[in-house]
Amino acid sequence: MPEPAFWHGRRVLVVADPLHTFVTYKDSTYAMMRELARRGARLAACEPQHLQWSSGGPVTAWVRDIELRDDAHDWFHVRAQAREPLHGFDAVLMRKDPPFDAEYFYATHLLQQAERDGARVFNAPAALRDHPEKLALMEFAAFAPPTLVTRSTEAIRAFHVEHRDIILKPLDGMGGRGIFRVGPDGLNLGAIVETLTQHGHTTIMVQRFEPAIAQGDKRVLIIGGEAVPYALARIPQGGEVRGNLAAGGKGVAQPLTEAEWAIARALGPRLAARGLLLVGLDIIGEHLTEVNVTSPTCFQEITQQTGFDVAARFVDALQAAVVAAAAEGGA
């Protein structure tokens, strides 16, 4: 069992988007921070742009020590700010939202250097880099619907001819942005392909449309290699093809199905062994459609609807990972 007093006085740095952009009633990073604060941790925050390295020294960041307030509109107070080495924190949480662009890539290298300095970073920077959101699916194709990754118009047209009803999406998006469905009539396929591939200069993902989306695009959370027993079914609304909450989908928490448990048990331990403490699997029907590792969400919706405290489970797993890392490093 986790030691209740473990976090008392320990410092945790959260690397994320600007704090003022958080929507606290649904933000999973906020839920993590709130649970850490409840257990006595001292919180600090920075953005990837604040990371810095200079020869002869450790990776540092301009960080703000913060205190949480019980006010949705004024939810944090900055107690102090200074440039500090990342290895001075007991844990560093990388929670920057996509896009998985060049700047995100550079941030993972800076965070990996911080690990060499002695920092404990979750999810592990190398694992983040090796599992870019949508492309990580390629390793687990046995669980996925027919999928194509290409920038070729001809290949996409051939895929459409074979599967007739398809979904096209950019590789670096989130929240359902830039996702298109093209049915059997092929209406606007050419224009959509030109737009998404930027006339053949950008690689995209194409998948067979799964009618089970009507029952929801399920988010299954894997924490420390084990699945949370409830998924959040993000159900499209108003004729929309996207179930993403950011695109207006309705979130309904449901117990995992047998198919979802099977996928979670097959992938969870493998991903955890690579340094991925938290993973969000997207599953439609019986098919895995995405493997999210950057900033998986849905903590609060699942907790509010089921009573299962996802943030507490995460902080328990984080504690175990910090203890294991300290033992391995002889700290």
Short mmCIF file of C-alpha atoms in Angstrom, two decimals, residues 64-316:
data_model
loop_
_atom_site.label_atom_id
_atom_site.label_comp_id
_atom_site.label_asym_id
_atom_site.label_seq_id
_atom_site.Cartn_x
_atom_site.Cartn_y
_atom_site.Cartn_z
CA ARG A 64 6.75 29.00 -10.63
CA ASP A 65 6.05 27.55 -7.20
CA ILE A 66 2.28 27.50 -6.93
CA GLU A 67 -0.39 26.97 -4.34
CA LEU A 68 -3.84 25.71 -5.36
CA ARG A 69 -6.97 27.64 -4.45
CA ASP A 70 -10.55 26.47 -4.26
CA ASP A 71 -11.70 28.90 -6.95
CA ALA A 72 -12.40 27.79 -10.52
CA HIS A 73 -11.60 31.26 -11.87
CA ASP A 74 -8.52 31.94 -9.74
CA TRP A 75 -7.29 28.46 -9.00
CA PHE A 76 -3.59 29.00 -8.34
CA HIS A 77 -1.37 31.46 -6.54
CA VAL A 78 2.29 31.96 -7.51
CA ARG A 79 4.38 31.95 -4.34
CA ALA A 80 7.79 32.35 -5.98
CA GLN A 81 9.51 31.98 -9.34
CA ALA A 82 13.10 31.25 -10.24
CA ARG A 83 15.32 29.27 -12.58
CA GLU A 84 15.93 25.82 -11.10
CA PRO A 85 17.52 22.52 -12.18
CA LEU A 86 14.99 19.81 -12.95
CA HIS A 87 16.92 17.22 -10.97
CA GLY A 88 16.06 19.19 -7.83
CA PHE A 89 12.45 17.98 -8.01
CA ASP A 90 11.25 14.62 -6.73
CA ALA A 91 9.22 14.10 -9.92
CA VAL A 92 8.71 15.90 -13.22
CA LEU A 93 5.41 15.36 -15.06
CA MET A 94 5.50 16.03 -18.80
CA ARG A 95 1.90 17.00 -19.60
CA LYS A 96 2.21 19.23 -22.65
CA ASP A 97 -0.69 18.76 -25.06
CA PRO A 98 -0.05 17.96 -28.73
CA PRO A 99 0.79 18.86 -31.44
CA PHE A 100 3.72 16.48 -31.47
CA ASP A 101 5.78 18.96 -33.48
CA ALA A 102 9.46 19.90 -33.67
CA GLU A 103 9.29 21.88 -30.42
CA TYR A 104 7.75 18.91 -28.59
CA PHE A 105 10.53 16.74 -30.01
CA TYR A 106 13.20 19.16 -28.77
CA ALA A 107 11.56 19.25 -25.34
CA THR A 108 11.84 15.47 -25.03
CA HIS A 109 15.59 15.74 -25.69
CA LEU A 110 15.99 18.41 -23.03
CA LEU A 111 13.99 16.29 -20.59
CA GLN A 112 16.09 13.24 -21.42
CA GLN A 113 19.22 15.24 -20.64
CA ALA A 114 17.56 16.20 -17.35
CA GLU A 115 17.18 12.48 -16.67
CA ARG A 116 20.93 12.11 -17.15
CA ASP A 117 21.33 14.83 -14.53
CA GLY A 118 19.23 12.71 -12.17
CA ALA A 119 15.69 13.99 -12.81
CA ARG A 120 12.77 11.54 -12.71
CA VAL A 121 10.49 12.36 -15.63
CA PHE A 122 7.07 10.81 -16.32
CA ASN A 123 6.22 9.80 -18.98
CA ALA A 124 9.82 9.00 -19.90
CA PRO A 125 11.02 11.43 -22.60
CA ALA A 126 12.50 8.73 -24.85
CA ALA A 127 9.25 6.76 -24.64
CA LEU A 128 7.24 9.87 -25.56
CA ARG A 129 9.48 10.36 -28.56
CA ASP A 130 9.24 6.71 -29.62
CA HIS A 131 5.42 6.60 -29.40
CA PRO A 132 4.07 9.59 -31.33
CA GLU A 133 0.33 9.56 -30.67
CA LYS A 134 -1.09 8.04 -33.84
CA LEU A 135 1.97 6.30 -35.31
CA ALA A 136 2.40 4.17 -32.18
CA LEU A 137 -0.59 2.22 -33.50
CA MET A 138 1.60 0.59 -36.16
CA GLU A 139 3.22 -1.70 -33.60
CA PHE A 140 -0.18 -2.98 -32.49
CA ALA A 141 -1.79 -3.43 -35.89
CA ALA A 142 -3.31 -6.77 -34.85
CA PHE A 143 -5.75 -4.82 -32.66
CA ALA A 144 -6.42 -2.00 -35.14
CA PRO A 145 -8.84 -1.56 -38.03
CA PRO A 146 -7.34 -1.47 -41.54
CA THR A 147 -5.04 1.55 -41.48
CA LEU A 148 -2.87 3.38 -43.98
CA VAL A 149 -0.09 5.88 -43.26
CA THR A 150 0.99 7.75 -46.36
CA ARG A 151 1.18 11.03 -48.23
CA SER A 152 0.29 9.37 -51.56
CA THR A 153 -3.01 10.41 -53.14
CA GLU A 154 -3.03 7.25 -55.24
CA ALA A 155 -2.62 5.01 -52.19
CA ILE A 156 -5.41 6.82 -50.37
CA ARG A 157 -7.74 6.49 -53.37
CA ALA A 158 -6.99 2.77 -53.58
CA PHE A 159 -7.68 2.41 -49.82
CA HIS A 160 -11.02 4.14 -50.34
CA VAL A 161 -11.91 1.86 -53.22
CA GLU A 162 -11.19 -1.15 -51.00
CA HIS A 163 -12.93 0.01 -47.82
CA ARG A 164 -15.46 2.53 -49.25
CA ASP A 165 -16.09 4.34 -45.96
CA ILE A 166 -12.95 5.88 -44.44
CA ILE A 167 -11.61 8.34 -41.89
CA LEU A 168 -8.70 10.65 -42.68
CA LYS A 169 -6.74 12.52 -40.00
CA PRO A 170 -3.49 14.44 -39.47
CA LEU A 171 -0.75 12.78 -37.45
CA ASP A 172 -0.10 15.69 -35.11
CA GLY A 173 -3.62 16.75 -34.09
CA MET A 174 -5.70 16.31 -30.96
CA GLY A 175 -9.28 16.76 -29.84
CA GLY A 176 -10.68 15.62 -33.19
CA ARG A 177 -9.22 18.52 -35.14
CA GLY A 178 -8.74 17.91 -38.85
CA ILE A 179 -10.64 14.59 -38.96
CA PHE A 180 -12.74 13.86 -42.06
CA ARG A 181 -15.02 11.04 -43.11
CA VAL A 182 -15.46 10.09 -46.76
CA GLY A 183 -18.27 7.67 -47.64
CA PRO A 184 -18.81 5.33 -50.59
CA ASP A 185 -19.57 8.20 -52.98
CA GLY A 186 -16.05 9.59 -52.50
CA LEU A 187 -17.44 13.11 -52.24
CA ASN A 188 -14.65 15.67 -51.73
CA LEU A 189 -11.98 12.99 -51.29
CA GLY A 190 -9.57 14.80 -53.59
CA ALA A 191 -9.96 18.15 -51.85
CA ILE A 192 -9.64 16.57 -48.40
CA VAL A 193 -6.48 14.69 -49.37
CA GLU A 194 -4.95 17.83 -50.89
CA THR A 195 -5.73 19.78 -47.72
CA LEU A 196 -4.49 17.22 -45.20
CA THR A 197 -1.36 16.19 -47.14
CA GLN A 198 -0.64 19.74 -48.26
CA HIS A 199 -0.52 18.51 -51.85
CA GLY A 200 1.57 15.46 -51.02
CA HIS A 201 4.04 17.09 -48.62
CA THR A 202 2.58 15.84 -45.31
CA THR A 203 1.97 12.26 -44.18
CA ILE A 204 -1.48 11.43 -42.78
CA MET A 205 -3.38 8.45 -41.37
CA VAL A 206 -6.37 6.82 -43.06
CA GLN A 207 -8.55 4.19 -41.38
CA ARG A 208 -11.63 2.18 -42.24
CA PHE A 209 -14.68 3.85 -40.72
CA GLU A 210 -15.99 1.90 -37.73
CA PRO A 211 -19.82 2.12 -37.36
CA ALA A 212 -19.40 1.29 -33.66
CA ILE A 213 -18.43 4.95 -33.20
CA ALA A 214 -22.17 5.48 -32.68
CA GLN A 215 -21.71 3.78 -29.29
CA GLY A 216 -18.68 5.92 -28.54
CA ASP A 217 -14.96 6.36 -29.05
CA LYS A 218 -13.81 4.74 -25.80
CA ARG A 219 -10.89 6.19 -23.84
CA VAL A 220 -9.27 3.43 -21.79
CA LEU A 221 -6.68 4.68 -19.30
CA ILE A 222 -3.63 2.54 -18.51
CA ILE A 223 -1.82 3.58 -15.32
CA GLY A 224 1.35 1.78 -14.29
CA GLY A 225 0.57 -0.96 -16.80
CA GLU A 226 -2.94 -1.65 -15.45
CA ALA A 227 -6.26 -0.49 -16.86
CA VAL A 228 -8.66 1.74 -15.00
CA PRO A 229 -11.82 -0.44 -14.84
CA TYR A 230 -13.99 2.23 -16.47
CA ALA A 231 -13.68 3.77 -19.93
CA LEU A 232 -15.13 7.06 -21.04
CA ALA A 233 -17.31 6.52 -24.12
CA ARG A 234 -17.15 9.77 -26.09
CA ILE A 235 -20.34 9.62 -28.14
CA PRO A 236 -20.75 11.82 -31.25
CA GLN A 237 -23.64 14.26 -31.13
CA GLY A 238 -25.79 15.99 -33.72
CA GLY A 239 -24.67 14.08 -36.80
CA GLU A 240 -21.00 14.63 -35.97
CA VAL A 241 -18.58 11.82 -36.85
CA ARG A 242 -16.13 12.72 -34.07
CA GLY A 243 -16.68 11.61 -30.50
CA ASN A 244 -13.95 13.79 -28.99
CA LEU A 245 -15.18 15.88 -26.08
CA ALA A 246 -13.46 18.91 -27.61
CA ALA A 247 -15.60 18.36 -30.72
CA GLY A 248 -18.85 18.24 -28.75
CA GLY A 249 -18.97 14.54 -27.94
CA LYS A 250 -20.90 13.36 -24.88
CA GLY A 251 -18.78 11.55 -22.29
CA VAL A 252 -20.38 8.51 -20.65
CA ALA A 253 -18.34 6.36 -18.25
CA GLN A 254 -18.82 2.62 -18.69
CA PRO A 255 -17.20 -0.55 -17.34
CA LEU A 256 -14.60 -2.01 -19.68
CA THR A 257 -15.86 -4.64 -22.11
CA GLU A 258 -14.09 -7.96 -22.56
CA ALA A 259 -12.51 -6.69 -25.79
CA GLU A 260 -11.23 -3.56 -24.05
CA TRP A 261 -9.79 -5.57 -21.17
CA ALA A 262 -8.04 -7.86 -23.67
CA ILE A 263 -6.40 -4.95 -25.49
CA ALA A 264 -5.44 -3.24 -22.21
CA ARG A 265 -3.86 -6.41 -20.81
CA ALA A 266 -1.92 -7.02 -24.01
CA LEU A 267 -0.51 -3.49 -24.28
CA GLY A 268 -0.40 -2.19 -20.71
CA PRO A 269 2.60 -4.06 -19.28
CA ARG A 270 4.61 -3.61 -22.48
CA LEU A 271 4.08 0.15 -22.54
CA ALA A 272 4.72 0.54 -18.81
CA ALA A 273 8.04 -1.31 -19.14
CA ARG A 274 9.12 1.36 -21.62
CA GLY A 275 8.57 4.19 -19.17
CA LEU A 276 4.98 5.09 -20.07
CA LEU A 277 3.34 5.52 -16.68
CA LEU A 278 0.11 6.83 -18.21
CA VAL A 279 -1.39 5.85 -21.56
CA GLY A 280 -4.78 6.53 -23.11
CA LEU A 281 -6.00 3.88 -25.53
CA ASP A 282 -8.73 4.90 -27.96
CA ILE A 283 -10.96 1.95 -28.84
CA ILE A 284 -13.97 1.87 -31.16
CA GLY A 285 -15.94 -1.34 -30.96
CA GLU A 286 -13.27 -4.02 -30.74
CA HIS A 287 -10.57 -2.03 -32.52
CA LEU A 288 -7.71 0.09 -31.19
CA THR A 289 -7.54 3.37 -33.14
CA GLU A 290 -4.93 5.43 -31.26
CA VAL A 291 -2.32 5.14 -28.49
CA ASN A 292 -2.14 8.44 -26.61
CA VAL A 293 0.94 9.08 -24.47
CA THR A 294 1.49 12.85 -24.32
CA SER A 295 -1.32 14.06 -22.06
CA PRO A 296 -4.10 11.46 -21.76
CA THR A 297 -7.24 12.90 -20.22
CA CYS A 298 -10.74 11.90 -18.98
CA PHE A 299 -9.73 11.55 -15.30
CA GLN A 300 -12.43 13.80 -13.93
CA GLU A 301 -15.29 12.57 -16.09
CA ILE A 302 -14.68 8.96 -15.05
CA THR A 303 -14.31 9.87 -11.38
CA GLN A 304 -17.41 12.06 -11.31
CA GLN A 305 -19.61 9.42 -12.95
CA THR A 306 -18.33 6.26 -11.24
CA GLY A 307 -16.69 7.28 -7.99
CA PHE A 308 -13.45 5.58 -9.06
CA ASP A 309 -10.69 8.05 -8.12
CA VAL A 310 -8.47 8.06 -11.20
CA ALA A 311 -6.18 10.80 -9.91
CA ALA A 312 -5.55 8.84 -6.71
CA ARG A 313 -4.69 5.75 -8.74
CA PHE A 314 -2.29 7.84 -10.83
CA VAL A 315 -0.53 9.38 -7.82
CA ASP A 316 -0.20 5.93 -6.23
#
